[in-house]
XYZ file of C-alpha atoms in Angstrom:
376
model
C 0.000 0.000 0.000
C 1.005 3.574 -0.713
C -0.651 6.502 1.048
C -1.001 10.201 0.217
C -0.972 12.445 3.303
C -3.066 15.620 3.149
C -1.917 18.059 5.822
C 1.486 18.891 7.282
C 0.530 19.900 10.836
C 0.380 17.942 14.094
C -1.995 15.261 12.756
C -0.304 14.867 9.388
C 3.058 14.141 11.014
C 1.410 11.779 13.513
C -0.169 9.796 10.670
C 3.144 9.560 8.816
C 4.941 8.185 11.882
C 2.239 5.574 12.593
C 2.082 4.386 8.986
C 5.835 3.971 8.829
C 5.777 1.823 11.960
C 3.375 -0.477 10.104
C 5.482 -0.591 6.971
C 2.862 1.275 4.904
C 4.531 3.424 2.245
C 4.070 7.194 1.923
C 3.519 8.163 -1.720
C 3.625 11.908 -1.061
C 2.428 14.766 1.108
C 0.363 17.900 0.472
C 0.461 21.109 2.493
C -1.679 24.225 2.314
C 0.813 25.628 -0.207
C 3.292 24.023 -2.569
C 6.119 25.492 -0.488
C 4.763 23.787 2.654
C 4.489 20.508 0.740
C 8.150 20.757 -0.268
C 9.251 21.675 3.248
C 7.310 18.807 4.851
C 8.553 16.293 2.286
C 12.130 17.323 3.004
C 11.758 17.241 6.793
C 9.932 13.901 6.827
C 11.993 12.199 4.125
C 9.048 11.772 1.743
C 9.964 11.522 -1.934
C 7.064 13.476 -3.424
C 5.638 16.907 -2.567
C 2.231 17.375 -4.205
C 1.444 20.659 -5.917
C -2.276 20.605 -5.117
C -5.115 18.205 -4.398
C -5.638 17.421 -8.092
C -2.029 16.237 -8.110
C -2.951 13.822 -5.305
C -6.000 12.489 -7.132
C -4.001 11.845 -10.293
C -1.247 9.951 -8.483
C -1.834 6.340 -9.519
C 0.709 5.110 -6.965
C -1.425 6.372 -4.043
C -3.890 3.650 -3.044
C -5.290 5.597 -0.093
C -5.571 9.157 1.183
C -5.243 10.307 4.797
C -7.035 13.626 5.367
C -5.458 15.686 8.184
C -6.592 19.235 7.362
C -9.106 21.677 8.939
C -12.628 20.295 9.222
C -14.171 22.464 6.514
C -12.179 20.557 3.861
C -13.007 17.008 4.989
C -16.196 16.489 2.994
C -14.911 17.723 -0.372
C -11.548 15.965 -0.089
C -13.026 12.668 1.098
C -15.677 12.628 -1.625
C -13.199 13.447 -4.385
C -10.730 10.803 -3.177
C -13.427 8.109 -3.082
C -14.639 9.019 -6.574
C -11.015 8.772 -7.734
C -10.977 5.184 -6.409
C -8.853 5.716 -3.329
C -9.477 4.398 0.167
C -9.876 7.189 2.737
C -8.874 7.630 6.373
C -10.207 10.986 7.580
C -9.540 12.885 10.779
C -12.660 13.704 12.780
C -15.170 15.138 12.412
C -15.985 13.470 9.096
C -17.838 16.520 7.740
C -19.416 19.824 8.757
C -22.954 18.424 9.120
C -24.871 15.146 8.975
C -26.148 15.774 5.451
C -22.562 15.796 4.181
C -21.526 12.809 6.284
C -24.561 10.769 5.186
C -23.607 11.401 1.565
C -20.029 10.263 2.225
C -21.302 7.015 3.762
C -23.242 6.301 0.554
C -20.362 7.240 -1.762
C -18.026 4.883 0.078
C -20.620 2.114 -0.113
C -21.200 2.666 -3.846
C -17.461 2.620 -4.568
C -16.810 -0.474 -2.389
C -13.859 1.229 -0.754
C -12.578 1.261 2.825
C -13.543 4.546 4.466
C -12.484 5.239 8.047
C -12.567 8.051 10.600
C -9.627 8.347 12.982
C -11.286 7.573 16.299
C -8.007 6.071 17.386
C -8.452 6.327 21.158
C -10.679 3.248 21.261
C -7.485 1.286 20.459
C -5.737 1.714 23.795
C -5.237 -1.951 24.794
C -6.943 -1.547 28.159
C -9.997 0.038 26.543
C -10.299 -3.134 24.486
C -9.803 -5.120 27.701
C -12.694 -3.218 29.304
C -14.765 -4.003 26.197
C -14.009 -7.714 26.574
C -14.952 -7.588 30.258
C -18.288 -5.928 29.522
C -19.045 -8.337 26.669
C -18.122 -11.307 28.852
C -20.533 -10.232 31.578
C -17.858 -9.593 34.212
C -19.374 -6.254 35.200
C -22.910 -7.614 35.212
C -25.794 -5.388 34.195
C -24.483 -1.885 33.570
C -25.916 0.866 35.777
C -24.228 4.144 34.858
C -21.137 5.699 33.273
C -19.281 8.899 34.160
C -16.340 10.611 32.526
C -14.602 13.609 31.061
C -12.189 14.787 28.408
C -10.502 18.010 29.493
C -7.542 20.103 28.338
C -6.049 23.535 29.060
C -4.475 24.592 25.768
C -7.130 27.300 25.227
C -7.130 28.562 28.835
C -5.886 32.081 28.093
C -7.698 34.762 26.152
C -4.633 35.020 23.906
C -4.683 31.277 23.044
C -5.801 30.956 19.433
C -6.356 28.306 16.755
C -8.501 27.864 13.632
C -10.697 25.385 15.551
C -12.230 28.331 17.440
C -14.283 29.405 14.398
C -17.477 27.663 13.315
C -16.968 28.371 9.601
C -13.718 26.358 9.612
C -14.173 23.844 12.413
C -17.961 23.486 12.589
C -20.623 24.787 14.998
C -19.271 22.724 17.912
C -15.630 22.751 18.951
C -14.795 21.051 22.239
C -17.648 18.539 21.846
C -16.731 17.682 18.256
C -12.971 17.812 18.766
C -12.606 15.721 21.912
C -16.088 14.890 23.200
C -16.773 12.636 20.222
C -13.656 10.635 21.088
C -15.141 9.892 24.534
C -18.553 8.998 23.099
C -16.988 6.735 20.460
C -14.844 5.028 23.115
C -17.720 4.334 25.481
C -20.033 3.147 22.714
C -17.261 0.797 21.565
C -16.523 -0.488 25.076
C -20.143 -1.039 26.100
C -21.596 -1.989 22.723
C -24.437 0.452 23.455
C -25.806 3.272 21.321
C -26.572 6.747 22.668
C -30.254 7.514 22.065
C -30.810 10.891 23.800
C -28.813 13.843 25.146
C -29.245 16.865 27.428
C -26.478 19.476 27.128
C -25.393 22.782 28.643
C -22.444 24.648 27.119
C -20.530 27.863 27.661
C -18.033 30.074 25.865
C -15.601 31.512 28.403
C -14.140 34.104 26.039
C -16.665 35.688 23.613
C -13.619 37.367 22.057
C -10.000 36.248 21.880
C -6.698 37.771 20.800
C -5.566 36.488 17.395
C -1.768 36.775 17.004
C -0.169 37.783 13.731
C 0.099 34.671 11.575
C -2.571 32.796 13.564
C -1.901 30.203 16.251
C -1.147 26.518 16.597
C -2.476 23.657 18.715
C -0.858 22.967 22.115
C 1.507 25.945 22.129
C 2.236 28.744 24.574
C -0.220 31.615 24.816
C -0.042 34.171 22.037
C 0.534 37.911 22.155
C -2.022 39.583 24.446
C -1.925 42.606 22.141
C -3.260 40.606 19.201
C -6.338 41.437 17.148
C -9.737 40.930 18.843
C -11.798 38.210 17.132
C -15.301 37.000 17.964
C -15.593 33.358 19.107
C -18.710 31.394 18.111
C -17.845 27.951 19.531
C -17.947 26.516 23.051
C -15.089 26.151 25.545
C -16.970 23.836 27.919
C -19.920 21.440 27.851
C -21.663 19.191 30.351
C -23.811 16.459 28.818
C -26.237 13.882 30.167
C -26.600 10.835 27.925
C -29.060 7.954 27.721
C -27.963 4.741 26.067
C -30.416 2.284 24.558
C -31.358 -0.216 27.231
C -31.570 2.376 29.974
C -27.921 2.954 30.937
C -27.319 6.583 31.969
C -24.098 8.583 31.579
C -22.632 11.989 32.323
C -19.786 13.627 30.415
C -18.038 16.962 30.728
C -15.550 18.366 28.230
C -13.378 21.460 28.425
C -10.396 23.121 26.765
C -10.042 25.713 29.544
C -9.242 23.363 32.481
C -5.991 24.678 33.981
C -3.371 21.988 34.486
C -5.237 19.296 32.551
C -3.153 18.666 29.455
C -5.132 15.796 27.960
C -7.230 14.137 30.668
C -9.486 11.471 29.159
C -11.304 9.446 31.834
C -14.238 7.120 32.343
C -15.878 5.046 35.065
C -18.269 2.203 34.173
C -20.382 0.807 37.000
C -22.140 -2.547 36.854
C -23.997 -4.880 39.188
C -20.911 -7.072 39.738
C -17.861 -4.862 39.164
C -16.751 -1.483 37.921
C -13.826 -0.342 35.797
C -12.109 3.036 35.546
C -9.404 4.297 33.198
C -7.389 7.518 32.795
C -5.754 8.283 29.446
C -2.846 9.993 31.231
C -2.114 6.597 32.877
C -3.130 4.443 29.912
C -1.418 1.251 31.035
C -3.565 0.851 34.165
C -7.186 -0.325 34.381
C -8.786 0.015 37.828
C -11.228 -2.787 38.665
C -13.651 -2.105 41.530
C -15.241 -4.790 43.718
C -17.872 -4.724 46.494
C -16.994 -7.915 48.366
C -13.233 -8.180 47.906
C -10.215 -5.977 47.340
C -10.074 -3.709 44.328
C -7.220 -4.262 41.896
C -5.340 -2.582 39.084
C -4.636 -4.494 35.890
C -1.337 -3.347 34.389
C -1.256 -3.698 30.622
C 0.148 -7.170 29.956
C -0.917 -9.159 26.876
C -0.457 -12.432 28.762
C -3.162 -11.384 31.257
C -5.613 -9.806 28.821
C -8.439 -10.990 26.579
C -7.301 -12.050 23.077
C -8.818 -9.044 21.311
C -7.159 -6.647 23.737
C -3.833 -8.484 23.702
C -3.758 -8.185 19.906
C -3.631 -4.382 20.258
C -0.654 -4.529 22.625
C 2.578 -4.779 20.668
C 4.887 -4.976 23.693
C 5.006 -7.284 26.732
C 3.973 -6.415 30.270
C 6.005 -3.631 31.863
C 6.650 -1.976 28.486
C 4.418 1.087 28.301
C 2.307 1.920 25.251
C 0.537 5.217 24.708
C -0.987 7.797 22.390
C 1.103 7.195 19.226
C 0.415 3.462 19.475
C -3.340 4.032 19.164
C -2.842 5.472 15.675
C -0.735 2.465 14.730
C -3.419 0.038 15.909
C -6.221 2.012 14.232
C -4.371 2.061 10.916
C -3.415 -1.602 11.294
C -7.101 -2.509 11.516
C -7.832 -0.328 8.475
C -5.104 -1.726 6.230
C -5.585 -5.326 7.372
C -9.207 -4.955 6.281
C -8.133 -3.628 2.876
C -5.585 -6.417 2.509
C -8.252 -9.052 3.217
C -10.251 -7.642 0.293
C -13.710 -8.615 1.566
C -15.611 -5.337 1.714
C -18.815 -7.160 2.606
C -17.245 -8.242 5.908
C -17.943 -6.296 9.096
C -15.264 -3.569 9.400
C -12.870 -3.728 12.341
C -12.068 0.003 12.234
C -14.105 3.208 12.860
C -16.071 3.624 9.620
C -17.669 6.601 7.903
C -20.925 5.324 9.452
C -19.364 5.779 12.909
C -18.218 9.262 11.884
C -21.716 10.074 10.647
C -23.200 8.912 13.955
C -20.889 11.206 15.919
C -22.004 14.190 13.826
C -25.638 13.268 14.497
C -24.779 13.251 18.206
C -23.129 16.671 17.919
C -26.178 18.116 16.201
C -28.468 16.711 18.895
C -26.199 18.131 21.621
C -26.238 21.575 20.012
C -30.040 21.457 19.643
C -30.387 20.362 23.281
C -28.241 23.254 24.483
C -30.158 25.801 22.433
C -33.601 24.502 23.453
C -32.657 23.510 27.016
C -34.308 20.082 26.791
C -33.680 16.385 26.115
C -33.182 15.636 22.422
C -33.512 12.185 20.836
C -30.712 11.334 18.432
């Protein structure tokens, strides 16, 4: 397989590194300008720098396209790549609204191509272990789920990034950017589908300071004397969720939580046991008991369920983390392509999963605006 990378920022580089660890070839890379394409190709040791997106589509050596650009471009790029006969792995969210994402699901189906959305965080080995425990009945009947995904990289008024603007990133920011990761993870772990939501959101800074040249993700605060810009997306959201079957959940997400760099957490409570996991300590799964001592399972393939062990590339005591989730996500994607049976159930996050997350986002936004429960 040979892959064309679209985007030269944080995600583009992350995709390149993960693909190389799998032995998947990089056909070329495209930046926002030809000069950025050339610079990225030189820095990353990639042989081809694309001139523009048409250059990508005409590259017969590129079997697949990885889309790692601002959200507003996802729909058009994904659709064009599928029509050109290329498999697609797209960063989330899949599109700007559910009408676009629904169309992409159908295009992928019509073209009989693999089409995935990079909900990579479900691939932490201990998340898959929790999934196996739930499926095996170890937790018993599920009662409720709690969790959060919180960061601080937009804490200051002078912190700035393109994601802040609805016309580029979509009408929801923190929910779409990180909240959908949590919802995808918990739906994957429990096997349950969210059927209704009740949300309350807030924008801490109605205006922010935009530095000259814009800003980047996860950097130091910008110049406080920058240009004032109006912000039309949320910094924080608290969400109540109902899963089919009656399980209740609560989730809060924030990008203005001082000191929390990338805190992704959940607690799942059942009639027999509970499990809890923290993405900043990804190699530990807490298992709670009523009638005997609690314990912590340290990531160790020899002690884990087969499906979870398969996502752990290193033995017990050898930590695995964030970059490894991309590797495992892409492994599932390219193993599926290699098998060649597109009628088989996909083992990776599909465009249908991406479409579902956008439907959830739209229901959450409607709930916030109308201050009521909304059925998805």
